[in-house]
Amino acid sequence: MTWNRLLALPLLLILAMIPAWQGCIPSYKLNGSALDYSVYKTIRISEFPIRAALVYPPLQQTFENELMDYVTRNTRLQITEGASDLELEGEITGYNLSPQAVTENAYASMTRLTINVRVKYNDLRDERNNVDQTFSAYRDFSSEEMLTDVQDELCQQISKELVDLIFNATLGNW
């Protein structure tokens, strides 16, 4: 009889705590953004011209497409050309190559491609949310490879990372 009471006591304590645990369950938004869609309905995404010293023309289209696709997939905002609740504009300010991992014979075994994008995010409903920031991302590739052979793939990968960073700092409201 005593043994049953010893087993029942921890069980009763656990059952008594269940209502308290229910109040501590975290909630998450699964759409990737923290926007109030009763306030924000539209966004204008301007072109991002290349203003870098070294220019790779397809980069602009690659980046802009990735940005628009990401916003479309992760929000319920309508992309518009005219007046909007939110605005995203900017420019590609850097497209740089730099040697990495120098070997004993003073040659670089890796090369780093870095892309910088300056973004101006304007929240026309609440200017406290405005952002004017430069984002940077890079990828390394073997110096044995020609840039022309890996450039498209690297630009796609870097653009995805940049868009993720930009989204989290603006629409994601992290």
Coordinates of N, CA and C in Angstrom, one line a residue:
M1 N 0.8 -1.2 0.0 CA 0.0 0.0 0.0 C 0.9 1.3 0.0
T2 N 1.9 1.3 0.7 CA 2.8 2.4 0.8 C 3.5 2.6 -0.5
W3 N 3.9 1.5 -1.2 CA 4.6 1.6 -2.5 C 3.7 2.2 -3.5
N4 N 2.4 2.0 -3.5 CA 1.4 2.6 -4.5 C 1.3 4.1 -4.2
R5 N 1.4 4.5 -3.0 CA 1.3 5.9 -2.7 C 2.6 6.6 -3.2
L6 N 3.7 6.0 -3.0 CA 5.0 6.6 -3.5 C 5.0 6.8 -5.0
L7 N 4.4 5.8 -5.8 CA 4.3 6.0 -7.2 C 3.2 7.0 -7.6
A8 N 2.2 7.1 -6.9 CA 1.1 8.0 -7.2 C 1.4 9.4 -7.0
L9 N 2.3 9.7 -6.0 CA 2.6 11.1 -5.7 C 3.3 11.8 -6.9
P10 N 4.3 11.3 -7.5 CA 4.9 11.9 -8.7 C 4.0 12.1 -9.9
L11 N 3.1 11.0 -10.1 CA 2.2 11.1 -11.1 C 1.1 12.2 -10.9
L12 N 0.7 12.4 -9.7 CA -0.3 13.5 -9.4 C 0.4 14.8 -9.6
L13 N 1.7 15.0 -9.2 CA 2.4 16.2 -9.4 C 2.5 16.6 -10.9
I14 N 2.8 15.6 -11.7 CA 2.9 15.8 -13.2 C 1.6 16.2 -13.8
L15 N 0.5 15.5 -13.4 CA -0.8 15.8 -13.9 C -1.2 17.2 -13.5
A16 N -0.9 17.6 -12.3 CA -1.3 18.9 -11.8 C -0.5 20.0 -12.5
M17 N 0.6 19.7 -13.1 CA 1.4 20.8 -13.8 C 1.0 20.9 -15.3
I18 N 0.3 20.0 -15.8 CA -0.1 20.1 -17.2 C -0.8 21.4 -17.6
P19 N -1.7 21.9 -16.9 CA -2.3 23.2 -17.2 C -1.3 24.3 -17.3
A20 N -0.3 24.3 -16.4 CA 0.7 25.4 -16.4 C 1.6 25.3 -17.7
W21 N 1.9 24.0 -18.1 CA 2.7 23.9 -19.3 C 2.0 24.4 -20.5
Q22 N 0.7 24.2 -20.6 CA -0.1 24.6 -21.8 C 0.0 26.1 -22.0
G23 N 0.2 26.9 -21.0 CA 0.4 28.4 -21.1 C 1.8 28.7 -21.6
C24 N 2.7 27.8 -21.6 CA 4.1 28.1 -22.0 C 4.4 27.6 -23.4
I25 N 3.5 27.1 -24.1 CA 3.8 26.6 -25.5 C 4.1 27.7 -26.4
P26 N 5.3 27.7 -27.0 CA 5.6 28.8 -27.9 C 4.8 28.7 -29.2
S27 N 4.5 29.9 -29.9 CA 3.9 29.8 -31.2 C 4.8 30.5 -32.2
Y28 N 4.7 30.0 -33.4 CA 5.5 30.5 -34.5 C 4.7 30.8 -35.7
K29 N 5.1 31.8 -36.4 CA 4.4 32.1 -37.7 C 5.2 31.3 -38.8
L30 N 4.5 30.6 -39.6 CA 5.2 29.7 -40.6 C 5.3 30.4 -41.9
N31 N 4.8 31.6 -42.1 CA 4.9 32.2 -43.4 C 6.2 33.0 -43.6
G32 N 7.1 33.0 -42.6 CA 8.4 33.6 -42.7 C 8.4 35.1 -42.5
S33 N 7.3 35.8 -42.3 CA 7.3 37.2 -42.0 C 6.5 37.5 -40.8
A34 N 6.7 38.7 -40.3 CA 6.0 39.1 -39.1 C 5.1 40.3 -39.4
L35 N 4.5 40.3 -40.6 CA 3.7 41.4 -41.1 C 2.2 41.3 -40.6
D36 N 1.6 42.4 -40.3 CA 0.2 42.5 -40.1 C -0.5 42.7 -41.4
Y37 N -1.1 41.7 -42.0 CA -1.7 41.8 -43.3 C -3.0 42.6 -43.3
S38 N -3.5 43.0 -42.2 CA -4.6 44.0 -42.2 C -4.1 45.4 -42.4
V39 N -2.8 45.6 -42.2 CA -2.2 46.9 -42.4 C -1.4 47.0 -43.7
Y40 N -0.6 45.9 -44.0 CA 0.2 45.9 -45.1 C -0.3 44.9 -46.2
K41 N -0.6 45.5 -47.4 CA -1.2 44.7 -48.5 C -0.3 44.7 -49.7
T42 N 0.5 45.8 -49.9 CA 1.3 45.9 -51.1 C 2.7 46.3 -50.9
I43 N 3.6 45.9 -51.8 CA 5.0 46.3 -51.8 C 5.5 46.6 -53.2
R44 N 6.3 47.6 -53.3 CA 6.9 48.0 -54.5 C 8.4 47.6 -54.4
I45 N 8.9 46.8 -55.4 CA 10.3 46.4 -55.4 C 10.9 47.0 -56.7
S46 N 11.8 47.9 -56.5 CA 12.4 48.6 -57.6 C 13.6 47.8 -58.1
E47 N 14.1 48.3 -59.3 CA 15.2 47.6 -59.9 C 16.5 47.9 -59.0
F48 N 17.4 46.9 -59.0 CA 18.6 47.0 -58.3 C 19.8 47.1 -59.3
P49 N 20.1 48.3 -59.8 CA 21.1 48.5 -60.8 C 22.5 48.2 -60.2
I50 N 23.4 47.8 -61.1 CA 24.8 47.4 -60.7 C 25.6 48.7 -60.7
R51 N 26.1 49.1 -59.5 CA 27.0 50.3 -59.4 C 28.4 49.9 -59.0
A52 N 28.8 48.6 -59.2 CA 30.1 48.1 -58.8 C 31.1 48.4 -59.9
A53 N 32.4 48.4 -59.5 CA 33.5 48.7 -60.4 C 33.6 47.5 -61.4
L54 N 33.4 46.3 -60.9 CA 33.4 45.1 -61.8 C 32.0 44.8 -62.0
V55 N 31.6 44.6 -63.3 CA 30.1 44.4 -63.6 C 30.0 43.1 -64.3
Y56 N 29.0 42.3 -63.8 CA 28.5 41.1 -64.5 C 27.1 41.3 -64.7
P57 N 26.7 41.7 -66.0 CA 25.3 42.1 -66.3 C 24.2 41.1 -65.8
P58 N 24.3 39.8 -66.0 CA 23.2 38.9 -65.6 C 22.9 38.9 -64.1
L59 N 23.8 39.5 -63.3 CA 23.6 39.5 -61.8 C 22.4 40.3 -61.4
Q60 N 22.2 41.4 -62.1 CA 21.0 42.2 -61.7 C 19.7 41.4 -61.9
Q61 N 19.5 40.8 -63.0 CA 18.3 40.0 -63.2 C 18.2 38.9 -62.3
T62 N 19.3 38.2 -62.0 CA 19.3 37.0 -61.1 C 18.9 37.4 -59.7
F63 N 19.5 38.5 -59.2 CA 19.1 39.0 -57.9 C 17.7 39.5 -57.8
E64 N 17.3 40.3 -58.7 CA 15.9 40.8 -58.7 C 14.8 39.7 -58.8
N65 N 15.1 38.7 -59.6 CA 14.1 37.6 -59.7 C 14.1 36.8 -58.4
E66 N 15.2 36.6 -57.8 CA 15.3 35.8 -56.5 C 14.5 36.6 -55.5
L67 N 14.7 37.9 -55.4 CA 14.1 38.8 -54.4 C 12.5 38.7 -54.6
M68 N 12.1 38.9 -55.8 CA 10.6 38.9 -56.1 C 10.0 37.6 -55.8
D69 N 10.7 36.5 -56.2 CA 10.2 35.1 -55.9 C 10.1 34.9 -54.4
Y70 N 11.1 35.3 -53.7 CA 11.1 35.0 -52.2 C 10.0 35.8 -51.5
V71 N 9.8 37.0 -51.9 CA 8.7 37.8 -51.3 C 7.4 37.2 -51.6
T72 N 7.2 36.8 -52.9 CA 5.9 36.2 -53.3 C 5.7 34.9 -52.5
R73 N 6.7 34.1 -52.4 CA 6.5 32.8 -51.7 C 6.3 32.9 -50.2
N74 N 6.9 33.9 -49.6 CA 6.9 34.0 -48.1 C 6.0 35.1 -47.5
T75 N 5.3 35.8 -48.3 CA 4.3 36.8 -47.8 C 3.1 36.7 -48.6
R76 N 2.1 37.5 -48.1 CA 0.8 37.6 -48.9 C 0.8 39.0 -49.5
L77 N 1.9 39.7 -49.6 CA 1.9 41.0 -50.2 C 1.7 41.0 -51.7
Q78 N 1.0 41.9 -52.2 CA 0.9 42.1 -53.7 C 2.0 43.0 -54.1
I79 N 2.8 42.5 -55.1 CA 3.8 43.4 -55.7 C 3.2 44.3 -56.7
T80 N 3.5 45.6 -56.5 CA 2.9 46.6 -57.3 C 3.9 47.6 -57.9
E81 N 3.6 48.3 -59.0 CA 4.5 49.2 -59.6 C 4.2 50.6 -59.0
G82 N 3.1 50.9 -58.5 CA 2.7 52.2 -58.1 C 2.8 52.4 -56.6
A83 N 1.8 53.2 -56.1 CA 1.8 53.4 -54.6 C 1.6 52.1 -53.9
S84 N 2.3 52.0 -52.7 CA 2.4 50.8 -51.9 C 2.5 51.1 -50.4
D85 N 2.4 50.1 -49.6 CA 2.5 50.2 -48.2 C 4.0 50.1 -47.8
L86 N 4.7 49.3 -48.6 CA 6.2 49.1 -48.3 C 7.0 49.3 -49.6
E87 N 8.2 49.7 -49.5 CA 9.1 49.9 -50.7 C 10.4 49.2 -50.4
L88 N 10.9 48.5 -51.4 CA 12.3 48.0 -51.3 C 13.0 48.4 -52.6
E89 N 14.1 49.1 -52.3 CA 14.9 49.6 -53.5 C 16.4 49.5 -53.1
G90 N 17.3 49.7 -54.0 CA 18.7 49.6 -53.7 C 19.5 49.5 -55.0
E91 N 20.8 49.0 -54.7 CA 21.7 48.9 -55.8 C 22.8 47.8 -55.4
I92 N 23.3 47.2 -56.4 CA 24.4 46.2 -56.2 C 25.7 47.1 -56.2
T93 N 26.3 47.2 -55.1 CA 27.5 48.1 -54.9 C 28.8 47.4 -55.0
G94 N 28.8 46.1 -54.9 CA 30.1 45.4 -55.0 C 30.0 44.1 -55.7
Y95 N 31.0 43.8 -56.5 CA 31.2 42.5 -57.1 C 32.7 42.3 -57.2
N96 N 33.3 41.6 -56.2 CA 34.7 41.6 -56.0 C 35.3 40.2 -56.0
L97 N 36.5 40.1 -56.5 CA 37.2 38.8 -56.4 C 38.5 39.1 -55.6
S98 N 38.7 38.1 -54.7 CA 39.9 38.2 -53.9 C 40.6 36.9 -53.6
P99 N 41.9 36.8 -53.6 CA 42.6 35.5 -53.4 C 42.4 35.1 -51.9
Q100 N 42.3 33.7 -51.8 CA 42.1 33.1 -50.5 C 43.0 31.9 -50.4
A101 N 43.3 31.5 -49.2 CA 44.1 30.2 -49.0 C 45.4 30.2 -49.9
V102 N 46.3 31.1 -49.6 CA 47.6 31.1 -50.3 C 48.4 29.9 -49.9
T103 N 49.0 29.3 -51.0 CA 49.8 28.1 -50.8 C 51.2 28.5 -50.5
E104 N 52.1 27.5 -50.3 CA 53.5 27.8 -50.0 C 54.3 28.4 -51.1
N105 N 53.8 28.2 -52.4 CA 54.5 28.9 -53.5 C 53.9 30.2 -53.8
A106 N 53.1 30.8 -52.9 CA 52.5 32.2 -53.0 C 51.4 32.3 -54.0
Y107 N 50.8 31.2 -54.4 CA 49.6 31.2 -55.3 C 48.4 31.0 -54.5
A108 N 47.3 31.6 -54.8 CA 46.1 31.4 -54.1 C 45.4 30.1 -54.6
S109 N 45.0 29.2 -53.7 CA 44.4 28.0 -54.1 C 42.9 28.2 -54.2
M110 N 42.4 29.2 -53.6 CA 40.9 29.6 -53.6 C 40.8 31.0 -54.0
T111 N 39.6 31.3 -54.6 CA 39.3 32.7 -54.9 C 37.9 33.0 -54.3
R112 N 37.7 34.1 -53.8 CA 36.4 34.5 -53.2 C 35.7 35.5 -54.0
L113 N 34.4 35.2 -54.3 CA 33.6 36.2 -55.0 C 32.6 36.7 -54.0
T114 N 32.7 38.1 -53.8 CA 31.9 38.7 -52.8 C 30.9 39.7 -53.5
I115 N 29.7 39.7 -53.1 CA 28.7 40.6 -53.7 C 28.1 41.4 -52.6
N116 N 28.0 42.8 -52.8 CA 27.4 43.7 -51.8 C 26.2 44.3 -52.4
V117 N 25.1 44.4 -51.6 CA 23.9 45.1 -52.0 C 23.4 46.1 -51.0
R118 N 23.3 47.3 -51.4 CA 22.7 48.3 -50.5 C 21.2 48.3 -50.7
V119 N 20.5 48.3 -49.5 CA 19.0 48.2 -49.6 C 18.4 49.3 -48.8
K120 N 17.4 49.9 -49.4 CA 16.6 50.9 -48.6 C 15.2 50.3 -48.6
Y121 N 14.7 50.1 -47.3 CA 13.4 49.5 -47.1 C 12.6 50.6 -46.4
N122 N 11.5 51.0 -47.0 CA 10.7 52.1 -46.5 C 9.3 51.5 -46.1
D123 N 9.0 51.6 -44.8 CA 7.7 51.2 -44.3 C 6.8 52.5 -44.3
L124 N 6.0 52.7 -45.2 CA 5.2 53.9 -45.3 C 4.1 54.1 -44.3
R125 N 3.9 53.0 -43.5 CA 2.9 53.0 -42.4 C 3.6 53.3 -41.1
D126 N 4.9 52.9 -40.9 CA 5.6 53.1 -39.7 C 7.1 53.3 -40.0
E127 N 7.5 54.5 -40.0 CA 8.9 54.8 -40.4 C 9.9 54.3 -39.4
R128 N 9.5 53.9 -38.3 CA 10.5 53.2 -37.3 C 11.0 51.9 -37.8
N129 N 10.3 51.3 -38.8 CA 10.8 50.1 -39.4 C 11.7 50.2 -40.6
N130 N 12.0 51.5 -41.0 CA 12.8 51.7 -42.2 C 14.2 51.2 -42.0
V131 N 14.8 50.7 -43.1 CA 16.2 50.1 -43.0 C 16.9 50.7 -44.2
D132 N 18.2 51.1 -43.9 CA 19.1 51.5 -45.0 C 20.4 50.8 -44.6
Q133 N 20.7 49.7 -45.3 CA 21.8 48.9 -44.9 C 22.4 48.2 -46.1
T134 N 23.7 47.9 -46.0 CA 24.4 47.1 -47.0 C 24.6 45.7 -46.5
F135 N 24.3 44.8 -47.4 CA 24.3 43.3 -47.1 C 25.4 42.7 -48.0
S136 N 26.1 41.7 -47.5 CA 27.2 41.1 -48.2 C 27.2 39.6 -48.0
A137 N 27.6 38.9 -49.1 CA 27.7 37.5 -49.0 C 28.8 37.1 -50.0
Y138 N 29.3 35.9 -49.8 CA 30.4 35.4 -50.7 C 30.4 33.9 -50.9
R139 N 31.1 33.5 -51.9 CA 31.4 32.1 -52.1 C 32.8 31.9 -52.5
D140 N 33.5 30.9 -52.1 CA 34.8 30.6 -52.5 C 34.8 29.5 -53.6
F141 N 35.7 29.6 -54.5 CA 35.8 28.6 -55.5 C 37.3 28.3 -55.8
S142 N 37.6 27.1 -56.3 CA 39.0 26.8 -56.6 C 39.6 27.7 -57.7
S143 N 40.8 28.1 -57.4 CA 41.5 28.9 -58.4 C 41.8 28.2 -59.7
E144 N 41.7 26.9 -59.6 CA 41.9 26.1 -60.8 C 40.7 26.2 -61.8
E145 N 39.6 26.7 -61.3 CA 38.4 26.9 -62.1 C 38.4 28.3 -62.7
M146 N 37.9 28.4 -63.9 CA 37.7 29.7 -64.5 C 36.4 30.4 -63.9
L147 N 36.5 31.7 -63.7 CA 35.3 32.4 -63.1 C 34.2 32.2 -64.1
T148 N 34.4 32.3 -65.4 CA 33.3 32.2 -66.4 C 32.6 30.9 -66.3
D149 N 33.3 29.8 -65.8 CA 32.7 28.5 -65.7 C 31.8 28.4 -64.5
V150 N 32.0 29.1 -63.4 CA 31.3 29.0 -62.2 C 30.5 30.2 -61.8
Q151 N 30.6 31.3 -62.5 CA 30.0 32.6 -62.2 C 28.5 32.5 -62.0
D152 N 27.8 31.9 -63.0 CA 26.3 31.9 -62.9 C 25.9 31.2 -61.6
E153 N 26.5 30.0 -61.4 CA 26.1 29.2 -60.2 C 26.4 30.0 -58.9
L154 N 27.6 30.6 -58.8 CA 28.0 31.4 -57.6 C 27.0 32.6 -57.4
C155 N 26.7 33.3 -58.5 CA 25.8 34.4 -58.4 C 24.4 34.0 -57.9
Q156 N 23.9 32.8 -58.4 CA 22.6 32.3 -57.9 C 22.7 32.0 -56.4
Q157 N 23.7 31.3 -56.0 CA 23.9 31.0 -54.5 C 24.0 32.2 -53.7
I158 N 24.8 33.1 -54.1 CA 25.0 34.4 -53.3 C 23.7 35.2 -53.3
S159 N 23.0 35.3 -54.4 CA 21.8 36.0 -54.4 C 20.8 35.4 -53.5
K160 N 20.7 34.1 -53.4 CA 19.8 33.5 -52.4 C 20.1 33.9 -51.0
E161 N 21.4 33.8 -50.7 CA 21.8 34.2 -49.3 C 21.5 35.7 -49.0
L162 N 21.8 36.5 -50.0 CA 21.5 38.0 -49.8 C 20.0 38.2 -49.6
V163 N 19.2 37.6 -50.4 CA 17.8 37.8 -50.3 C 17.3 37.3 -48.9
D164 N 17.8 36.2 -48.5 CA 17.4 35.7 -47.1 C 17.8 36.7 -46.0
L165 N 19.0 37.3 -46.1 CA 19.5 38.3 -45.2 C 18.6 39.6 -45.2
I166 N 18.3 40.0 -46.4 CA 17.5 41.2 -46.6 C 16.1 41.0 -46.1
F167 N 15.5 39.8 -46.4 CA 14.1 39.5 -46.0 C 14.1 39.5 -44.5
N168 N 15.0 38.9 -43.8 CA 15.0 38.8 -42.4 C 15.2 40.2 -41.7
A169 N 15.9 41.1 -42.3 CA 16.1 42.4 -41.8 C 15.0 43.4 -42.1
T170 N 14.2 43.0 -43.0 CA 13.1 44.0 -43.4 C 11.7 43.4 -43.2
L171 N 11.3 42.6 -44.1 CA 9.9 42.0 -44.0 C 9.8 40.9 -42.9
G172 N 10.9 40.2 -42.6 CA 10.9 39.2 -41.6 C 10.8 39.9 -40.2
N173 N 11.2 41.1 -40.1 CA 11.1 41.9 -38.8 C 11.8 41.2 -37.7
W174 N 12.9 40.5 -37.9 CA 13.7 39.8 -36.9 C 14.3 40.8 -36.0

